[in-house]
Short mmCIF file of C-alpha atoms in Angstrom, two decimals:
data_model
loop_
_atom_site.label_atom_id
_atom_site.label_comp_id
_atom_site.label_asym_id
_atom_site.label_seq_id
_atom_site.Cartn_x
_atom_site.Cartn_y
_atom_site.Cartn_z
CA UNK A 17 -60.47 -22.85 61.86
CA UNK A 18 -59.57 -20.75 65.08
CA UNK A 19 -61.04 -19.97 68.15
CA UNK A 20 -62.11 -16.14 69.10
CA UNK A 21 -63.35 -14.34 71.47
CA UNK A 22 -66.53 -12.59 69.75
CA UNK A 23 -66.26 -9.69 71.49
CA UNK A 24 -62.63 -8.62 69.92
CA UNK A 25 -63.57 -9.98 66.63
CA UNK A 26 -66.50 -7.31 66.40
CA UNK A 27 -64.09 -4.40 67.10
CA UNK A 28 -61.71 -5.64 64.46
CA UNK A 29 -64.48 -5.70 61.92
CA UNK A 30 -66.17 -2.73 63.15
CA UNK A 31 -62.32 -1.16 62.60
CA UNK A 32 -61.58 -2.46 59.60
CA UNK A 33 -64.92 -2.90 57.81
CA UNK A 34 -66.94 0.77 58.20
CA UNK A 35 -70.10 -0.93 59.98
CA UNK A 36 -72.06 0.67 57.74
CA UNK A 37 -70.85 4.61 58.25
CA UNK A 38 -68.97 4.21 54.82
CA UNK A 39 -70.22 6.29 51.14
CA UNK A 40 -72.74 4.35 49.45
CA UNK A 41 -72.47 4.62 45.51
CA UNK A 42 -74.47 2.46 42.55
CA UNK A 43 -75.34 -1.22 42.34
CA UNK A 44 -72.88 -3.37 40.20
CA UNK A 45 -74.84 -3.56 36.69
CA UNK A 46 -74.91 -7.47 36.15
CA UNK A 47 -76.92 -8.78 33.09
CA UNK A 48 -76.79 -12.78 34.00
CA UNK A 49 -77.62 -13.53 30.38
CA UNK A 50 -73.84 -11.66 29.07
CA UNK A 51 -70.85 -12.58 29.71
CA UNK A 52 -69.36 -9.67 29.22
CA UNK A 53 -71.19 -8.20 31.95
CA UNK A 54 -70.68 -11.62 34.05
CA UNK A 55 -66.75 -11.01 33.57
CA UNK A 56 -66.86 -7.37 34.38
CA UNK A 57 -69.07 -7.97 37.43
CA UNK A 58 -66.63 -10.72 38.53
CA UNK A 59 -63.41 -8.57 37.84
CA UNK A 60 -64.60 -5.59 39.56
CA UNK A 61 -65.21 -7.98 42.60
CA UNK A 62 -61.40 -9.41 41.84
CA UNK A 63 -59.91 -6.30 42.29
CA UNK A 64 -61.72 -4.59 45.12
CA UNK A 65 -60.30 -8.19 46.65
CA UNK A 66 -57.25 -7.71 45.86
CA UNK A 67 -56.68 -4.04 46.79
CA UNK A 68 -56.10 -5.73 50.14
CA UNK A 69 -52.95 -8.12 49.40
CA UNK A 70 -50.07 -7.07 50.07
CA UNK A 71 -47.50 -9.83 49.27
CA UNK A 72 -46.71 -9.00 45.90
CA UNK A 73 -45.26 -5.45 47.21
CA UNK A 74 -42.17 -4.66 48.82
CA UNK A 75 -41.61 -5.89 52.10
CA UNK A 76 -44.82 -8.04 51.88
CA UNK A 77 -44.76 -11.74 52.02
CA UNK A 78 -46.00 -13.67 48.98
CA UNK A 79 -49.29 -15.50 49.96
CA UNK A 80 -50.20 -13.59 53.21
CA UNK A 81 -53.37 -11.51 53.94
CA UNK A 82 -52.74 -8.70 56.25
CA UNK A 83 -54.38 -9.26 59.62
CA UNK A 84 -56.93 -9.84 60.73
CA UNK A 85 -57.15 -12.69 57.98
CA UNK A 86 -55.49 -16.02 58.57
CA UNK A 87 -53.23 -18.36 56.38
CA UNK A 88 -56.15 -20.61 55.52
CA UNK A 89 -58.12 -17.89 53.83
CA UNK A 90 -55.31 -16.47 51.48
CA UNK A 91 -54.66 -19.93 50.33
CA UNK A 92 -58.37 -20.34 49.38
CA UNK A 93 -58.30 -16.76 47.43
CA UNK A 94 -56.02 -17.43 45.36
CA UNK A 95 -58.14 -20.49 44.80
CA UNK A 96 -60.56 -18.77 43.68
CA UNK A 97 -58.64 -16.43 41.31
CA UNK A 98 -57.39 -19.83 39.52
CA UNK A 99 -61.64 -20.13 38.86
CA UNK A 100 -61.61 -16.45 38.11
CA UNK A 101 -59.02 -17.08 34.94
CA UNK A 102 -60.25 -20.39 33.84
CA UNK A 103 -63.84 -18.71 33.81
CA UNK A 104 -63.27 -15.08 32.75
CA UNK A 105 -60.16 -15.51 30.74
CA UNK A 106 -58.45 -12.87 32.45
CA UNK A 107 -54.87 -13.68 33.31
CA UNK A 108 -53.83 -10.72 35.11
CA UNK A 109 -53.52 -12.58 38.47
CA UNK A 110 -52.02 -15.44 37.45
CA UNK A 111 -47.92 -14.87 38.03
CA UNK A 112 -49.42 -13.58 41.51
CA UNK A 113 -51.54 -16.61 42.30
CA UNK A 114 -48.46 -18.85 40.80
CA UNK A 115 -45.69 -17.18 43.67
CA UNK A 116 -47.86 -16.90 46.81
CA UNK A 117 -48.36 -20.64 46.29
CA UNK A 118 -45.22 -21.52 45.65
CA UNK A 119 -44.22 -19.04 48.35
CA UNK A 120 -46.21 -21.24 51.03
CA UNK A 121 -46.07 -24.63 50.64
CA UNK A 122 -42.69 -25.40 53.45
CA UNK A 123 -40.03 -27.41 53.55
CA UNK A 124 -41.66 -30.24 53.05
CA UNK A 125 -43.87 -29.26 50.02
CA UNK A 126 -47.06 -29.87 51.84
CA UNK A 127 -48.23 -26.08 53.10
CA UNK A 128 -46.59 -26.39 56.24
CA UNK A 129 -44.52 -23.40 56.18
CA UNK A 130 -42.62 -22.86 59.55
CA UNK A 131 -43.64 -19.38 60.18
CA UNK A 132 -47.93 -20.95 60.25
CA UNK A 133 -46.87 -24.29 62.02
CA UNK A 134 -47.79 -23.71 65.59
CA UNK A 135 -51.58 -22.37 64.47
CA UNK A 136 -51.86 -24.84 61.61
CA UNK A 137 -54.98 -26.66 61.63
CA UNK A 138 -56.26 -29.86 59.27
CA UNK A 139 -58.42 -27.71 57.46
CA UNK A 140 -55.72 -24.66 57.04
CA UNK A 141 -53.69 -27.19 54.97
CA UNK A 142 -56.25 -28.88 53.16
CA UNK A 143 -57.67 -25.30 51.98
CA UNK A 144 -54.14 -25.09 49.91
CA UNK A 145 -54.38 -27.91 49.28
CA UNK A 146 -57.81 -27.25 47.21
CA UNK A 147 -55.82 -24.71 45.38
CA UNK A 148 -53.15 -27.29 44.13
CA UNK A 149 -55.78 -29.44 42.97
CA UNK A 150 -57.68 -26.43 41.49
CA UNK A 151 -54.89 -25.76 39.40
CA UNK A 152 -54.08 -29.17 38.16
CA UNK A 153 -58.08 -29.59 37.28
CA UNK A 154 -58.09 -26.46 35.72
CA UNK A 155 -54.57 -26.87 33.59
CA UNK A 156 -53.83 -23.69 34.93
CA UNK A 157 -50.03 -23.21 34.08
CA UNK A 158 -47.11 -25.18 35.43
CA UNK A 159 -44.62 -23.87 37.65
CA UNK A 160 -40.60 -24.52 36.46
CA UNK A 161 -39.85 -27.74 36.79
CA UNK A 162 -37.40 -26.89 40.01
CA UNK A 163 -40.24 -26.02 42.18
CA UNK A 164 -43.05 -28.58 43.20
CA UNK A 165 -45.85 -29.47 40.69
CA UNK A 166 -49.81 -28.49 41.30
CA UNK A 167 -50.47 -32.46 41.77
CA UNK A 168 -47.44 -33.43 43.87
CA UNK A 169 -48.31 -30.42 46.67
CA UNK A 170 -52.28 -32.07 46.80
CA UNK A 171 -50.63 -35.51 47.05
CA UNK A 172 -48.21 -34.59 49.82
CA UNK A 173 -51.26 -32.66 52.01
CA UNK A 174 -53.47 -36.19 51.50
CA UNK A 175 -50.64 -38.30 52.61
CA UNK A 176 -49.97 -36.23 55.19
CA UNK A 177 -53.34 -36.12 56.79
CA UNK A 178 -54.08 -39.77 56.62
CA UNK A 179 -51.22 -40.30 58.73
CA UNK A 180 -53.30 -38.01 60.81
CA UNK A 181 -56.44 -40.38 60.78
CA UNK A 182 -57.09 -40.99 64.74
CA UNK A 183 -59.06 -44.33 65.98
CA UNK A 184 -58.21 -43.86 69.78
CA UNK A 185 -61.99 -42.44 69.49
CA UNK A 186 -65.07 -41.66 67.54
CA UNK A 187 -63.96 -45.08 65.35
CA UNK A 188 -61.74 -42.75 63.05
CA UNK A 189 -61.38 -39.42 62.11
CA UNK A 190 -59.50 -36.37 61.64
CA UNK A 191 -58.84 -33.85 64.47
CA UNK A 192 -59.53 -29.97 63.85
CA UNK A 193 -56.21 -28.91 64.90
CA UNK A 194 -52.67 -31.12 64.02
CA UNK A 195 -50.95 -29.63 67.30
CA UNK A 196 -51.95 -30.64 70.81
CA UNK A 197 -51.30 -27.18 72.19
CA UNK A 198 -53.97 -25.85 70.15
CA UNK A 199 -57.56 -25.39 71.20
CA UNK A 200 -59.87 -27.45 69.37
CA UNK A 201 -57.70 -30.77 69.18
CA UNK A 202 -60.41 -32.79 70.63
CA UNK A 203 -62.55 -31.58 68.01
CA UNK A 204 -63.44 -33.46 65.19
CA UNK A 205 -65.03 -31.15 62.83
CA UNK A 206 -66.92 -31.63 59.38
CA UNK A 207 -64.71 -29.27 57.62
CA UNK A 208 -61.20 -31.06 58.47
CA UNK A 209 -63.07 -34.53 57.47
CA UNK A 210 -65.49 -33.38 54.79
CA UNK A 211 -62.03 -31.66 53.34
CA UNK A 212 -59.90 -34.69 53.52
CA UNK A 213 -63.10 -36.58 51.73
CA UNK A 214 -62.98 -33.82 48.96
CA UNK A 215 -59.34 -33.90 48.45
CA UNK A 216 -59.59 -37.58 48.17
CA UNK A 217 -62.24 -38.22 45.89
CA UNK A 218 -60.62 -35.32 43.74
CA UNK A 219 -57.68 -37.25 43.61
CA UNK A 220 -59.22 -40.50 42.68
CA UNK A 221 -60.70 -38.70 39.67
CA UNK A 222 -57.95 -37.18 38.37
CA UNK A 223 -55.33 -40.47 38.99
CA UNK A 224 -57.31 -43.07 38.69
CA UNK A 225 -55.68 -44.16 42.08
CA UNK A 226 -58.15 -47.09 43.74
CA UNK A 227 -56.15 -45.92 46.89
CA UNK A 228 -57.71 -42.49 46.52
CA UNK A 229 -61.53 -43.48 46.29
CA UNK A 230 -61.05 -46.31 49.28
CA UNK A 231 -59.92 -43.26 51.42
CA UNK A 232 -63.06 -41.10 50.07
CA UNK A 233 -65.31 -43.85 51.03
CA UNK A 234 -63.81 -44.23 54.15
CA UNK A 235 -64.41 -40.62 55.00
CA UNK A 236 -67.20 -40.27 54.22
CA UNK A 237 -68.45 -43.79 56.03
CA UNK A 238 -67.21 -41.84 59.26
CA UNK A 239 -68.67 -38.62 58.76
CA UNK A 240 -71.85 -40.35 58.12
CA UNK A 241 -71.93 -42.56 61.13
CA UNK A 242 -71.45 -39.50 63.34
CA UNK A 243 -74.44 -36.79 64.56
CA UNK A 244 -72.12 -34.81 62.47
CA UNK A 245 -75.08 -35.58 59.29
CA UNK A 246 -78.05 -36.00 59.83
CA UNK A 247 -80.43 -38.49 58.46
CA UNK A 248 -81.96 -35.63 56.53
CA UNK A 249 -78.52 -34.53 55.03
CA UNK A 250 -78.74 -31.63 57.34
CA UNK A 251 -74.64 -30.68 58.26
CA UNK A 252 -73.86 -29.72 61.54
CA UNK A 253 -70.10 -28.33 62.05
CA UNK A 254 -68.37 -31.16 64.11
CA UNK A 255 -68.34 -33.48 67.26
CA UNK A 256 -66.22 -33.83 70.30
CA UNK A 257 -63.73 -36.72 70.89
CA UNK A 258 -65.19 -35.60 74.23
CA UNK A 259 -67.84 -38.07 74.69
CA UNK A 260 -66.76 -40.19 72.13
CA UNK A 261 -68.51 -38.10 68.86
CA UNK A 262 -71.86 -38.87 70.47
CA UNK A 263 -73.29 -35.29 70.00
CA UNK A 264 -72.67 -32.39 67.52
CA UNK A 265 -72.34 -28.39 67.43
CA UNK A 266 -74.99 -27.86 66.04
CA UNK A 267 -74.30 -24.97 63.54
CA UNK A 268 -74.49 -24.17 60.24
CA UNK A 269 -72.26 -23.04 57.80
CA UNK A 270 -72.04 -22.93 54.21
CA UNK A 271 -68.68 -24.50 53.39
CA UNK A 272 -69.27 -27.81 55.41
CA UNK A 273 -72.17 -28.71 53.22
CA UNK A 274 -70.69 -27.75 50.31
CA UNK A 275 -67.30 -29.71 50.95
CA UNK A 276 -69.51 -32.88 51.04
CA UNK A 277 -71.61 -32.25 47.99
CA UNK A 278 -68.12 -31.43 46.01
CA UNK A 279 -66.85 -34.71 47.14
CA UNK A 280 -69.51 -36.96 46.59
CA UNK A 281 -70.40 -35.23 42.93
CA UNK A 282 -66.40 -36.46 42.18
CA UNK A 283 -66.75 -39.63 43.59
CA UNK A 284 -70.62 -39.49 41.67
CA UNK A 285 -68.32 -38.93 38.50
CA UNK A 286 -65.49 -40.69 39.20
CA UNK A 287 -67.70 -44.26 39.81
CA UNK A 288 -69.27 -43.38 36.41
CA UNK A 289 -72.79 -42.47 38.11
CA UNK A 290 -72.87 -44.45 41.38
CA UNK A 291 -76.27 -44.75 42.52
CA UNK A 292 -74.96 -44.68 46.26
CA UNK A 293 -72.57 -41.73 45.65
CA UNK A 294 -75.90 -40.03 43.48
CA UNK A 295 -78.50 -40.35 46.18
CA UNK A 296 -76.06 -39.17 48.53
CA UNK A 297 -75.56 -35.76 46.18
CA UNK A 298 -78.85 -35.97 45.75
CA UNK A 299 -79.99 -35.27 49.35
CA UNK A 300 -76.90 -32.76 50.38
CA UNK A 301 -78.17 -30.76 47.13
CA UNK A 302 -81.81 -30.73 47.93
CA UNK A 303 -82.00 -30.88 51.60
CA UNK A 304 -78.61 -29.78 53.09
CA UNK A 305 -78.00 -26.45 51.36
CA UNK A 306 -82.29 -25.79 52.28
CA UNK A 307 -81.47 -23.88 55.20
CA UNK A 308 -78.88 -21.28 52.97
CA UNK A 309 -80.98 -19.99 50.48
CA UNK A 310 -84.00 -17.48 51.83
CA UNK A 311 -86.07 -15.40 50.62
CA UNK A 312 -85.60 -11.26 49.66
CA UNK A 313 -85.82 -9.03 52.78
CA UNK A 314 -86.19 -5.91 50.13
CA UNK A 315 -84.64 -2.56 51.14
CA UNK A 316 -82.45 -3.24 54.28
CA UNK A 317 -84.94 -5.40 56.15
CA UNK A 318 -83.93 -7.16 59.01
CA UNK A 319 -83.24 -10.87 58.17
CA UNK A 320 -86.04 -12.19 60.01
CA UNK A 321 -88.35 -10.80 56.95
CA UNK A 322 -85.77 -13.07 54.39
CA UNK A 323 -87.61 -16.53 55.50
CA UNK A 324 -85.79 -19.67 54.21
CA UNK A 325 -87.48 -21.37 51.12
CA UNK A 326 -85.83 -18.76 48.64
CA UNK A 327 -83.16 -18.35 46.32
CA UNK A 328 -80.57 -15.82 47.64
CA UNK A 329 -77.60 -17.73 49.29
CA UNK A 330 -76.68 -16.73 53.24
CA UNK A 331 -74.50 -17.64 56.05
CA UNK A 332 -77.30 -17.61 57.91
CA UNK A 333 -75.31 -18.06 61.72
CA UNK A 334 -73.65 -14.90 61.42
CA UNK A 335 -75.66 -12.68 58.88
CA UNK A 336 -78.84 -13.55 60.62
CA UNK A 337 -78.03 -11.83 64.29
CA UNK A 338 -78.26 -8.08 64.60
CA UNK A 339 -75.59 -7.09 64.57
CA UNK A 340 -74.16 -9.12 62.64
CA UNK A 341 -71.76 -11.59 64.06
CA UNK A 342 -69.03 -12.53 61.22
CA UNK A 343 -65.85 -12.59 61.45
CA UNK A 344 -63.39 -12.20 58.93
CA UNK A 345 -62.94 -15.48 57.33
CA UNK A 346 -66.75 -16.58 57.68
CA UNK A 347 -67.78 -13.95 55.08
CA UNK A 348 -65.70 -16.00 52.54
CA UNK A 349 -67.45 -19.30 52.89
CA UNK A 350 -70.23 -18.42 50.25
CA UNK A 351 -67.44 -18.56 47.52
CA UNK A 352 -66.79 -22.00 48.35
CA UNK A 353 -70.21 -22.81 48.21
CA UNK A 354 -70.70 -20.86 44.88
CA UNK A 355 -67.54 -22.63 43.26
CA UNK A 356 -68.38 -26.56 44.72
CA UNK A 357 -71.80 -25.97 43.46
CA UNK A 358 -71.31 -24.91 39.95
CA UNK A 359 -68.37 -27.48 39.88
CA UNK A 360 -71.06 -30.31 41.01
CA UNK A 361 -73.38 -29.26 38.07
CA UNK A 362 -70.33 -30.38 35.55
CA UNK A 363 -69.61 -33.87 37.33
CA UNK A 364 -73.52 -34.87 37.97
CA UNK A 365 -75.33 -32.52 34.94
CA UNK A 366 -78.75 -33.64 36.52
CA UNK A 367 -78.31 -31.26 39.57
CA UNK A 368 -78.05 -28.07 36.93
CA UNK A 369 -81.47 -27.38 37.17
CA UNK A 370 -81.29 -27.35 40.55
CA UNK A 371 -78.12 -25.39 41.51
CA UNK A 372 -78.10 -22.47 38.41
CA UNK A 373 -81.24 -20.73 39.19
CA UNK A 374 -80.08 -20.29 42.87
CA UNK A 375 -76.84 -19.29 41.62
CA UNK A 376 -78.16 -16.74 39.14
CA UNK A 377 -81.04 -15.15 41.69
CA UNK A 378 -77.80 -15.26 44.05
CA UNK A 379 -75.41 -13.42 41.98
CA UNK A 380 -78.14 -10.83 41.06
CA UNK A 381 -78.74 -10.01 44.94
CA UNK A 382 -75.09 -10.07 45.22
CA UNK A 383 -74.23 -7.48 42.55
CA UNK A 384 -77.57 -5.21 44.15
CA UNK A 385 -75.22 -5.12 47.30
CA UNK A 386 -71.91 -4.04 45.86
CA UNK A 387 -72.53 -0.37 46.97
CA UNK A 388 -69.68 0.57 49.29
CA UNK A 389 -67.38 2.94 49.58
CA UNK A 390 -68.60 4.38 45.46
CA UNK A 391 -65.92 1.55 44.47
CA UNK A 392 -68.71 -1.31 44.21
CA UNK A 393 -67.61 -2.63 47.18
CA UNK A 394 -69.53 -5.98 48.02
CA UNK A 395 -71.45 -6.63 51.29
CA UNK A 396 -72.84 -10.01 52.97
CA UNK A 397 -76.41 -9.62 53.30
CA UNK A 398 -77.29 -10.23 49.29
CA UNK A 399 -81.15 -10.63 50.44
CA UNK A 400 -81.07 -7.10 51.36
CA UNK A 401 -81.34 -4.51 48.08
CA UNK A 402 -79.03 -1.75 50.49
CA UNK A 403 -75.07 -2.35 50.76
CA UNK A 404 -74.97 -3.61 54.74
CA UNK A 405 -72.06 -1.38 55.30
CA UNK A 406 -69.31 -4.56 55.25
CA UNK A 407 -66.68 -4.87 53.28
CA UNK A 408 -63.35 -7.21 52.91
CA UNK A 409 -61.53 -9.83 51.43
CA UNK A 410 -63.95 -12.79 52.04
CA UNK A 411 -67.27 -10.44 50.97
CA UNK A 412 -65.20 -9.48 47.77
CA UNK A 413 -64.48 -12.86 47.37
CA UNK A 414 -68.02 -14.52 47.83
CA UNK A 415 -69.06 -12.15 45.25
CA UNK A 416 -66.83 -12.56 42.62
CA UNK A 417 -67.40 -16.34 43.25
CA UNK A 418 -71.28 -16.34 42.68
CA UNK A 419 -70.74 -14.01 39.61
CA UNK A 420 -67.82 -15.68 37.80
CA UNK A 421 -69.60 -19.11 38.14
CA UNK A 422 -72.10 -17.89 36.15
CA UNK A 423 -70.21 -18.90 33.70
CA UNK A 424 -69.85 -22.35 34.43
CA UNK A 425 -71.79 -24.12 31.18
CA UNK A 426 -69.51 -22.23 28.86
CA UNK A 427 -66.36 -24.31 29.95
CA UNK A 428 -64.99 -27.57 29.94
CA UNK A 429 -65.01 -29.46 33.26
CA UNK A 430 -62.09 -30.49 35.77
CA UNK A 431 -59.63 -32.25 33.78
CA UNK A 432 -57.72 -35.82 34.92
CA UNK A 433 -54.28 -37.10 34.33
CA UNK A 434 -55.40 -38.53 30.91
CA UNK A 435 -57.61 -36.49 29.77
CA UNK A 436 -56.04 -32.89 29.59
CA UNK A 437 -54.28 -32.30 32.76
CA UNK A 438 -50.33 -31.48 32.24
CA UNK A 439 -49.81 -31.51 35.86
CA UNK A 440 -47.19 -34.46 37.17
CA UNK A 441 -47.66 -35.91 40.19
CA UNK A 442 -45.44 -37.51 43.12
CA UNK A 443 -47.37 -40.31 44.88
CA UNK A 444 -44.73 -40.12 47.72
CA UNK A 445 -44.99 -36.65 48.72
CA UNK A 446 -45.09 -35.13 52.09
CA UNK A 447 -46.33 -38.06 55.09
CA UNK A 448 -44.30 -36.44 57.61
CA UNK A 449 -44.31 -33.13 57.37
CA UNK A 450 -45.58 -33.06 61.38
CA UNK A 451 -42.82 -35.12 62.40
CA UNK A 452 -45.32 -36.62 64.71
CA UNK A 453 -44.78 -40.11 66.82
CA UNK A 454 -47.39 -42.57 66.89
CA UNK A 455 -48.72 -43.20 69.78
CA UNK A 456 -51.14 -45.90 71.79
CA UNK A 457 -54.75 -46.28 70.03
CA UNK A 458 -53.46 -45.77 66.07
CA UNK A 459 -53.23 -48.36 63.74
CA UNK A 460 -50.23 -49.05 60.73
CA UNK A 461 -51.42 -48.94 57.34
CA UNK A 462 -47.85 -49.00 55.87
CA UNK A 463 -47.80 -47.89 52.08
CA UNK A 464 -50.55 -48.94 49.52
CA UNK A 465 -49.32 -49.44 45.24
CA UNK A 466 -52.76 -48.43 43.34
CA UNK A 467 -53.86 -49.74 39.72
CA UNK A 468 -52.65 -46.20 38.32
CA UNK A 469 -50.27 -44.04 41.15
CA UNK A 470 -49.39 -45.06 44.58
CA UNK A 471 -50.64 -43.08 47.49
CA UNK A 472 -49.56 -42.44 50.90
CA UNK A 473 -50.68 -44.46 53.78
CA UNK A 474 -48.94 -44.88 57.57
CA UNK A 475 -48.59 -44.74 60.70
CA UNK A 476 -51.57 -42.90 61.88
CA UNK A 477 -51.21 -39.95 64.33
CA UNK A 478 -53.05 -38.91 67.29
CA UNK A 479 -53.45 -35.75 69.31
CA UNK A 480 -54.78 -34.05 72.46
CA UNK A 481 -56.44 -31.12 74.38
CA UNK A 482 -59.91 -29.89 75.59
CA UNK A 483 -62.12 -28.33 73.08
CA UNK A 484 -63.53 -25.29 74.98
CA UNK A 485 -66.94 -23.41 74.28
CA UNK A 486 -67.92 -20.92 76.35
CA UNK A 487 -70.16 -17.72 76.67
CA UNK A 488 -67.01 -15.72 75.56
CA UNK A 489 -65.94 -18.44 73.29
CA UNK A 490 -67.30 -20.12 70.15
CA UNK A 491 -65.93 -22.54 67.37
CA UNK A 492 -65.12 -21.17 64.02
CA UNK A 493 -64.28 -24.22 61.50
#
């Protein structure tokens, strides 16, 4: 989602995070087979998390992180703390979670506030965007009727980015960044497109909206005729307009494969059990997510003795390195992961046997880890039985994730606009929040009615600057 320069990142985390010179108490006590312990495990994690906000205290801003975390990632925690209610029961976040979204969505009611514009990146917005949609899947409650609804604020950040959709090259596709003065706008990454495809087949499900599943399909259509997936459902994390998307970055991480399997387990759901849309879950659940589950290093082993072929969950570009390469929003990615999986096992039941058992064996090596600073802190290397001496928003966050989704079977799924959900929508929101010109290479869609809503289709916008990679520089999505 940003560029750094590794170097500086390190002494930020090494700063902020103890690097493994911090006290060491005892091992969260998680019994996978209670809830009661699931729910304590998970709210422990909650509130080591959110020791770290600041918004909801004077001076603060409502839905900001402190540095060094970026917009994107608040918007996704309180995400997550929208699971952690509907799962736990535990409402003690929930007038928090309500005003730092409200807080943030800009004068246009699409999460483009002013003071994130000039750094604000496809997949920034669509990570709110996930949170709206979150929290009109999940019922969670309404907001007054003067401020926008749950639906309407998803609606506005899909109609938004499809004006965003960018045929000068690559056929299609979304840039990484919105701005041309960015680094990365000639970067078409899987997280930007696999997040519009999410956002889109959510939608579909929960409207009914044709106009919503063409746009899914379309998405996905692209991402799969790019080296950004591979024939073997292996994700890579984006391609260059550069070239004409005829090569990929070839890196892993969590969050891109797990964007595509929540997608195509709504659309799986949404077609009533597509055979296209299944064997495509099908192979991003057995084959893509191979590479992030490995086997138990034991006590503190370097990750070369945790092999791949096991059970334990790991961002396995930046965990894997000693030291350890993270930054502070990559640490995070395993929630999203966690939450899309368990999610996936509601919409397509048949991948439960699959998904739980990795979940479970994850959440026990997770809760093994949460040893720091004798508050339980959480670390990121969950194949490891020692606390790796990290500790932060997106570790607490991963944690509580793969422990609260535990509990998955013992609720309902996502809900849709007939069947439970409460949340109004505005099929005309947002569009031009950039207040971008079209320019040569786009095509006019002008506005499509659907059977059930109307959705948002225009002018499409294009973008431009140099994607740079370098020894000193590498891409974060």
């Amino acid at each position: 989602m940003y560029f750094r320069r590794q170097a500086q990142a390190l002494g930020v985390l090494g700063t902020l995070f103890g690097g493994g010179h911090a006290q060491v108490g005892a091992a969260i006590t998680l019994d996978v087979t209670s809830a009661e312990s699931i729910k304590a495990a998970a709210g422990l994690a909650a509130y080591n998390m959110m020791k770290v906000y600041t918004g909801n205290q004077t001076g603060g801003t409502p839905g900001l992180l402190p540095q060094p975390y970026f917009w994107w990632e608040a918007g996704s925690m309180f995400g997550q703390l929208i699971h952690y209610w509907f799962l736990t029961g535990d409402s003690s976040y929930n007038d928090v979670v309500s005003e730092a979204i409200q807080f943030q969505v800009g004068a246009n009611n699409d999460f483009m506030p002013q003071n994130q514009t000039k750094d604000l990146g496809n997949d920034d917005q669509v990570f709110w965007a996930f949170t709206a949609m979150d929290a009109a899947e999940l019922a969670f409650p309404n907001p007054p009727s003067t401020d926008p609804s749950w639906l309407s604020l998803a609606q506005a950040v899909f109609n938004d980015q499809v004006l965003r959709w960018e045929t000068g090259a690559c056929g299609g596709g979304l840039r990484w960044q919105i701005y041309p003065f960015n680094a990365g706008y000639d970067y078409k990454n899987t997280i930007s497109n696999g997040g519009l495809f999410q956002l889109a087949a959510r939608l579909a499900r929960y409207t009914g909206n044709q106009t919503y599943a063409d746009w899914a399909e379309k998405t996905y259509d692209w991402i799969a005729g790019t080296p950004i997936l591979a024939a073997n459902y292996q994700v890579w994390d984006g391609t260059s307009r550069t070239g004409n998307c005829s090569g990929a970055v070839e890196t892993y991480w969590t969050y891109n494969v797990g964007t595509l399997i929540s997608g195509c387990a709504y659309m799986y759901n949404f077609t009533n059990g597509n055979a296209t849309w299944g064997t495509r879950l099908s192979g991003l659940v057995n084959n893509g997510t191979s590479v992030f589950f490995v086997q138990t290093a034991g006590l503190n082993n370097p990750p070369e003795q945790a092999p791949p072929g096991g059970m334990i969950m790991s961002e396995v570009a930046c965990e894997f390195p000693t030291p350890q390469t993270c930054d502070p929003d990559e640490p995070s990615f395993k929630a999203y992961l966690s939450r899309w999986l368990a999610v996936t096992t509601q919409l397509a039941p048949w991948t439960a046997p699959f998904i739980m058992p990795r979940l479970t064996a994850s959440a026990q090596a997770a809760a093994a880890q949460c040893t720091g600073q004798a508050t339980n802190m959480c670390g990121r290397r969950w194949y490891q039985t020692v606390w790796d001496g990290y500790f932060g928003v997106g570790e607490q966050m991963s944690a509580m994730a793969v422990f609260q989704n535990l509990l998955i079977a013992k609720v309902a799924g996502p809900v849709t606009a007939d069947k439970g959900g409460t949340s109004v929508g505005n099929p005309a929101a947002g569009g031009a929040g950039d207040n971008q010109q079209p320019s040569s290479g786009q095509v006019a869609l002008g506005r499509v009615v659907g059977t059930a809503d109307k959705a948002g289709a225009g002018i499409l916008t294009a973008l431009s600057l140099i994607l740079i990679i370098g020894a000193t520089w590498w891409m974060v999505v």
